[in-house]
Coordinates of C-alpha atoms and ligand atoms in Angstrom, one line a residue:
X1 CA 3.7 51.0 7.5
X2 CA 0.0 50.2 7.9
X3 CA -1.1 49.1 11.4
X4 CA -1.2 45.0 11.3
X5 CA -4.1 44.1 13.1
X6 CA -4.5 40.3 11.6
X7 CA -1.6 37.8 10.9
X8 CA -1.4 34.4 9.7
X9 CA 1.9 32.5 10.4
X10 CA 2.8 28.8 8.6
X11 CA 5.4 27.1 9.7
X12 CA 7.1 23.6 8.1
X13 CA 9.7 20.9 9.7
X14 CA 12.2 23.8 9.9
X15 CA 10.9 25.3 13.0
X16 CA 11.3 21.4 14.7
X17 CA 14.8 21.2 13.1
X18 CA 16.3 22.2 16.5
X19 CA 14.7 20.4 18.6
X20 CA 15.7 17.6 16.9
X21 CA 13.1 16.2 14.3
X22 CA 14.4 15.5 10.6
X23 CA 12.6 17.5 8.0
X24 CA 11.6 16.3 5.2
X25 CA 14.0 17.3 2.3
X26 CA 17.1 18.5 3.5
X27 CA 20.3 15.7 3.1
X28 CA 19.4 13.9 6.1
X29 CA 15.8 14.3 5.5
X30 CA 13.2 11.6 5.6
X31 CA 12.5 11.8 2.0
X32 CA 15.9 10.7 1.7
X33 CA 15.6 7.3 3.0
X34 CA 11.9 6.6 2.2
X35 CA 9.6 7.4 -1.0
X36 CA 7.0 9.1 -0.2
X37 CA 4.9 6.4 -2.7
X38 CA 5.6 3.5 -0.3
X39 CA 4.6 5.7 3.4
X40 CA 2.3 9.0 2.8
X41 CA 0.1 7.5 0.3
X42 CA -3.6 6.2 0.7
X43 CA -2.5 3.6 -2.2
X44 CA 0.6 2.7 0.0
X45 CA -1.5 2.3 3.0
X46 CA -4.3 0.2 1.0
X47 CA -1.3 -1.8 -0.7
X48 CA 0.6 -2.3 2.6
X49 CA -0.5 -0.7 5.5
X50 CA 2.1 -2.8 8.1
X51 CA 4.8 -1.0 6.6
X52 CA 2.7 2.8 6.8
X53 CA 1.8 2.0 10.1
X54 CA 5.6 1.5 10.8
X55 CA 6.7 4.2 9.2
X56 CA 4.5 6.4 11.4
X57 CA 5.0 4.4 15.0
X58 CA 8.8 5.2 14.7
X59 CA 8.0 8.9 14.0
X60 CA 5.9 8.5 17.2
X61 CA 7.9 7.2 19.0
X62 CA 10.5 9.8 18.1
X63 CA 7.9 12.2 19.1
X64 CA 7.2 11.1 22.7
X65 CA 10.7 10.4 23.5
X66 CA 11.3 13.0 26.0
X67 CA 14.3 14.7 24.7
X68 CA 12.1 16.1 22.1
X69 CA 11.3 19.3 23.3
X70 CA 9.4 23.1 21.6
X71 CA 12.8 25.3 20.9
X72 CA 13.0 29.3 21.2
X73 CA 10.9 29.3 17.7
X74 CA 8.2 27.4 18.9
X75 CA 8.4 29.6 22.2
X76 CA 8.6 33.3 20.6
X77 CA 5.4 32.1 18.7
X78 CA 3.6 31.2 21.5
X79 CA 4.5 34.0 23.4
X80 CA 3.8 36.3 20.5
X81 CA 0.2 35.0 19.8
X82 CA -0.7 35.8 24.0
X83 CA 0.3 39.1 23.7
X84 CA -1.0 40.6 20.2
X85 CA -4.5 42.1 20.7
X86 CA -5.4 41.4 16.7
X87 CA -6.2 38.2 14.4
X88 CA -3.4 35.5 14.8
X89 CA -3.3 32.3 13.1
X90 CA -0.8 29.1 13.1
X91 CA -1.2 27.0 10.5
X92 CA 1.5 23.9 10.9
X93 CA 2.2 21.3 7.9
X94 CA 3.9 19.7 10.8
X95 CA 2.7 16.8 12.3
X96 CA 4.4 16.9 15.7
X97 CA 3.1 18.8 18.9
X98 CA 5.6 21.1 19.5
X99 CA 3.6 24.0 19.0
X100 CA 0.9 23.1 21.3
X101 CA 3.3 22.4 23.9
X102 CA 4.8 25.7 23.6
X103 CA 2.0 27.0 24.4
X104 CA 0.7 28.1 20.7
X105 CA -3.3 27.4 20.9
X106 CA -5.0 29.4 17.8
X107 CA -3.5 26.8 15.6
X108 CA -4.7 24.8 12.9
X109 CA -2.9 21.4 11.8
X110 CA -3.2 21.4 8.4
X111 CA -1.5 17.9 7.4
X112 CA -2.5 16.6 10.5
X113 CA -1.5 15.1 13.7
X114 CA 1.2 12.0 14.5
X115 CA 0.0 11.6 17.7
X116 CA -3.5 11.7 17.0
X117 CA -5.3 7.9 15.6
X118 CA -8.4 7.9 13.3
X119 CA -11.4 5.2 12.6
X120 CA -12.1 4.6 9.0
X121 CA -15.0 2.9 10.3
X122 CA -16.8 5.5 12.6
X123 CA -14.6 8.3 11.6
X124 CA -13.7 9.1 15.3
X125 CA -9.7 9.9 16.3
X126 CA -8.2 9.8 19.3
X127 CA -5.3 10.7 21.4
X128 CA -2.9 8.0 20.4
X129 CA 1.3 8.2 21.6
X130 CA 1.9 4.3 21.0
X131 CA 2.2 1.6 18.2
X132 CA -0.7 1.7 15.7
X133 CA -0.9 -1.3 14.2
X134 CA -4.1 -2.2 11.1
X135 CA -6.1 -5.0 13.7
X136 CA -5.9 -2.5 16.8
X137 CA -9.6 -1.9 17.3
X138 CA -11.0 1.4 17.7
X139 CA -11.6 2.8 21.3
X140 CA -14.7 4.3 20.2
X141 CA -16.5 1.8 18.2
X142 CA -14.3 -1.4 19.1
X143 CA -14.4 -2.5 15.5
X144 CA -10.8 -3.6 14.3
X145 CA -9.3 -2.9 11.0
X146 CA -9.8 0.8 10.3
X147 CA -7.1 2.4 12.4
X148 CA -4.6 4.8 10.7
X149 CA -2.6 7.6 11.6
X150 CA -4.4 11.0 11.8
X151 CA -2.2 12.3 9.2
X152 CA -3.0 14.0 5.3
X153 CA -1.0 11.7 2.9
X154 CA -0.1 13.0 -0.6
X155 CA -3.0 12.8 -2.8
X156 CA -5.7 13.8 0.5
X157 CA -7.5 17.2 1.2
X158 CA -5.5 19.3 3.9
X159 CA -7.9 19.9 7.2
X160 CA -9.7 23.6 7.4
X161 CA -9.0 24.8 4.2
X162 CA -11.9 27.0 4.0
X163 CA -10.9 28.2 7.8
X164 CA -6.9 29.1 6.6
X165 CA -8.0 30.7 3.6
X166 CA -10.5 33.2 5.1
X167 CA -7.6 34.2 7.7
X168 CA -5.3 34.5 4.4
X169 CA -7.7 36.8 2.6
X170 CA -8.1 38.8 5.7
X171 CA -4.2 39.2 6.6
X172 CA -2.0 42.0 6.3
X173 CA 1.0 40.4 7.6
X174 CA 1.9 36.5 6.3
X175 CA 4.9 35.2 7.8
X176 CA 6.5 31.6 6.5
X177 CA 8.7 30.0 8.6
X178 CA 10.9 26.6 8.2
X179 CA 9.2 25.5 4.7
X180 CA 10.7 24.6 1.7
X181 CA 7.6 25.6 -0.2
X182 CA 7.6 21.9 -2.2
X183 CA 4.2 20.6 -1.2
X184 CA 0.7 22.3 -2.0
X185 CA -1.3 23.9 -1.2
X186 CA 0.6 25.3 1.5
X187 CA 3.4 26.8 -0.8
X188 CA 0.6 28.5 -2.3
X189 CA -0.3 30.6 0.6
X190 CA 2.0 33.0 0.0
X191 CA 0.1 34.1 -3.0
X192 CA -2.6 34.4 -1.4
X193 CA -1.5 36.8 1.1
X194 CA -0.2 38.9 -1.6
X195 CA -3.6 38.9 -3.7
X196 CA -4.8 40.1 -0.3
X197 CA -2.6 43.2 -0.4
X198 CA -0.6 41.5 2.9
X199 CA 2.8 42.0 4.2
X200 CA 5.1 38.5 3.4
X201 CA 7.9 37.6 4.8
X202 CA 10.2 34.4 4.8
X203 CA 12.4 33.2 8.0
X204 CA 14.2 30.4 6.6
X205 CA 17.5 28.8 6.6
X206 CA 17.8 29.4 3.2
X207 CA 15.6 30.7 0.0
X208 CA 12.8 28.2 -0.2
X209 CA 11.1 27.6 -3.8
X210 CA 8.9 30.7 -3.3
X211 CA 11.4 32.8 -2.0
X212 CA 10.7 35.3 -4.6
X213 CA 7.2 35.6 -4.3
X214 CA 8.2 37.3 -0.3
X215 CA 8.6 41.1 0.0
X216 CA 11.1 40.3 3.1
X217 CA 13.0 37.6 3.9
X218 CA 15.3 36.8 7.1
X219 CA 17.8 33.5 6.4
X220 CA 18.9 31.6 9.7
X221 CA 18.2 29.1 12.3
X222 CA 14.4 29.4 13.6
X223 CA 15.7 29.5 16.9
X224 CA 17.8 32.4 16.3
X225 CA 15.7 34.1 13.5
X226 CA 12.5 33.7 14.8
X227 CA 12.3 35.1 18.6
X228 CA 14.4 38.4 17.3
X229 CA 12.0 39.0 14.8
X230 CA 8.5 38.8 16.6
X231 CA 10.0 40.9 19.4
X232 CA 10.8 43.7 16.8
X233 CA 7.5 43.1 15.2
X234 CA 6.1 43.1 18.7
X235 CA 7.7 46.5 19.7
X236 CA 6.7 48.0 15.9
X237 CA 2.8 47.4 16.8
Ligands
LIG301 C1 -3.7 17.8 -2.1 C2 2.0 14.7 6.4 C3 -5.7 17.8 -3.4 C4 2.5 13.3 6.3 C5 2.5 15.8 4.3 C6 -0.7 21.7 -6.9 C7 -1.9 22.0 -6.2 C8 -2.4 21.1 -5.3 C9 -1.8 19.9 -5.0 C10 -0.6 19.6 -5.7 C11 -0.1 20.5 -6.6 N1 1.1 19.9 -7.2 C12 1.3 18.7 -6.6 C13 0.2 18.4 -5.7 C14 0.1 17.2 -4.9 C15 0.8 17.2 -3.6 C16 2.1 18.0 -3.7 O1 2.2 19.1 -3.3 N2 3.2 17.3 -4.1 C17 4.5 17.9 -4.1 C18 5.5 16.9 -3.6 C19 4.8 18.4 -5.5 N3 0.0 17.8 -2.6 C20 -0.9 17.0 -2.0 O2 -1.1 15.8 -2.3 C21 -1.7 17.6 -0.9 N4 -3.1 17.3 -1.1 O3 -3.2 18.6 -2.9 O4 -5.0 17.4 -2.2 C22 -7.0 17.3 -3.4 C23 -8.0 18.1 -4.0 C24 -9.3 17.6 -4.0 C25 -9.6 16.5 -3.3 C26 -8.6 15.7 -2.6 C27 -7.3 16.1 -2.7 C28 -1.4 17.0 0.5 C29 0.0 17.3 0.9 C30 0.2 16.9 2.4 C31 1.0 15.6 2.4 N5 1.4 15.4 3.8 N6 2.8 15.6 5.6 C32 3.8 13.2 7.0 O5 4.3 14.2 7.6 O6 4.3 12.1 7.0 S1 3.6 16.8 3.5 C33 5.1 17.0 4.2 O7 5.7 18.0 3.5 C34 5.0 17.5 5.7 O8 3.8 17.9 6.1 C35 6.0 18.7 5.6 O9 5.8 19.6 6.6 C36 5.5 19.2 4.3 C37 6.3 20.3 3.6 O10 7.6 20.1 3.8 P1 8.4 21.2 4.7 O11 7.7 21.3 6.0 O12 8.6 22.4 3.8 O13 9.8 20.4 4.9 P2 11.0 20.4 4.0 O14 12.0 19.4 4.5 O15 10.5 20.3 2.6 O16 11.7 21.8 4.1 C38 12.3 22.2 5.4 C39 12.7 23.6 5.2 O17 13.2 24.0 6.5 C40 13.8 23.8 4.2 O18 13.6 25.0 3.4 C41 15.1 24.0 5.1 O19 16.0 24.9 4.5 C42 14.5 24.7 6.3 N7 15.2 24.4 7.5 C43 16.0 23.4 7.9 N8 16.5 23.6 9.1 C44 16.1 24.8 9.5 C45 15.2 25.3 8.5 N9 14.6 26.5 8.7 C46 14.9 27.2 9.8 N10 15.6 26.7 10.8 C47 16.2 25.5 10.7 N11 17.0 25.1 11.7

């Protein structure tokens, strides 16, 4: 096998199964008691941004209750990315910290952060781990009225495109981990890798949409799938 000297990893609400964040799709997903058309919309948020800005402060709050906590996938990741001497890149759809607070720090947030808060009016965000609500006023330019959650709704541009697809087109190993491959352009990345002649690999659950479009694939909990795996790959470099 050629040496892999540059790696790109993208994780979904799988990998924060364990710890005990719903994802998004499965049966006791959040898609299953919520549209997405009436909470992860710019048009739901213009429409009615109370109920957006709820939607999101009880995620939050879900987030910063204490017994949420990084589990052995977020860990191995972590670990991983301090000890490999190539490229490494984390790109999350997540929205929750768990992988900065396992230690993971070349990571990019593609969809966003829930504890992060964002200006429409000067553009600023901030570090934000209470209540939202539309007349808070903005910490940095005290007007009141443009605060929303620093997240990408349906219908919005990802963050660092340009950045993840560089890192793609440079890979030889991609590994997926905890996505269902549904939304885009994430669950296009995998084709990416490929066009760059790259390694893929899937550690899910179970098959995701794209699960044909991997080389390899390795079905199980993250937190027993994931730290066996980088330690192989680990002891293969
Ligand atoms: C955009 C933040 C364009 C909010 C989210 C084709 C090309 C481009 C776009 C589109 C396209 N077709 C459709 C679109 C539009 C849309 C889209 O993809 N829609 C889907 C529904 C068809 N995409 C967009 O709108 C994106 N923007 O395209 O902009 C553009 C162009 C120019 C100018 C302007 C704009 C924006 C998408 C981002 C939306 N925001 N999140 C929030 O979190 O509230 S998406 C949301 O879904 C989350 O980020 C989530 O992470 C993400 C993906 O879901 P998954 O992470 O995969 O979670 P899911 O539940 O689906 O799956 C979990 C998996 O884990 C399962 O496979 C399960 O088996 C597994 N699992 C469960 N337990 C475990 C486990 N695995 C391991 N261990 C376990 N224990």
């Amino acid at each position: 096998m050629a040496e892999t000297r540059s790696i790109v990893v993208l994780t979904g609400a799988g990998i924060s199964r364990e710890s005990g964040l719903h994802t998004f799709r499965d049966a006791d997903g959040i898609w299953a008691t919520v549209n997405i058309e009436d909470v992860a919309t710019p048009e739901a948020f213009a429409r009615d941004p109370g109920r957006v800005q709820d939607f999101y402060n009880e995620r939050r709050r879900g987030l910063v209750d204490n017994k949420i906590a990084p589990n052995p996938a977020h860990l191995a990741l972590a670990e991983f990315e301090t000890a490999f001497a190539g490229d490494f890149l984390l790109v999350t759809q997540n929205i929750d910290d768990l992988h900065e607070r396992a230690g993971s720090r070349k990571l990019i947030h593609m969809h966003g952060e829930l504890a992060k808060a964002r200006c429409g009016n000067c553009g600023k965000f901030i570090e934000w781990r209470e209540d939202l609500f539309t007349d808070t006023a903005c910490p940095a330019c005290d007007q009141a009225g443009g605060m929303r959650p620093h997240v990408v709704w349906f219908g919005e541009m990802p963050f660092e495109m340009d950045r993840i697809y560089e890192a793609l087109e440079a890979c030889d190993l991609f590994v997926s981990i905890g996505t269902s491959g549904n939304v885009y352009p994430a669950a296009g990345f995998v084709q990416a890798a490929r066009m760059a002649g790259a390694r893929t690999v899937e550690l899910n659950l179970e098959p995701s949409e794209g699960a044909s479009l991997f080389e390899e694939a390795v079905y199980g909990p993250a937190g027993t799938v994931v730290p066996g795996w980088f330690t192989d790959l680990a002891g293969s470099l």
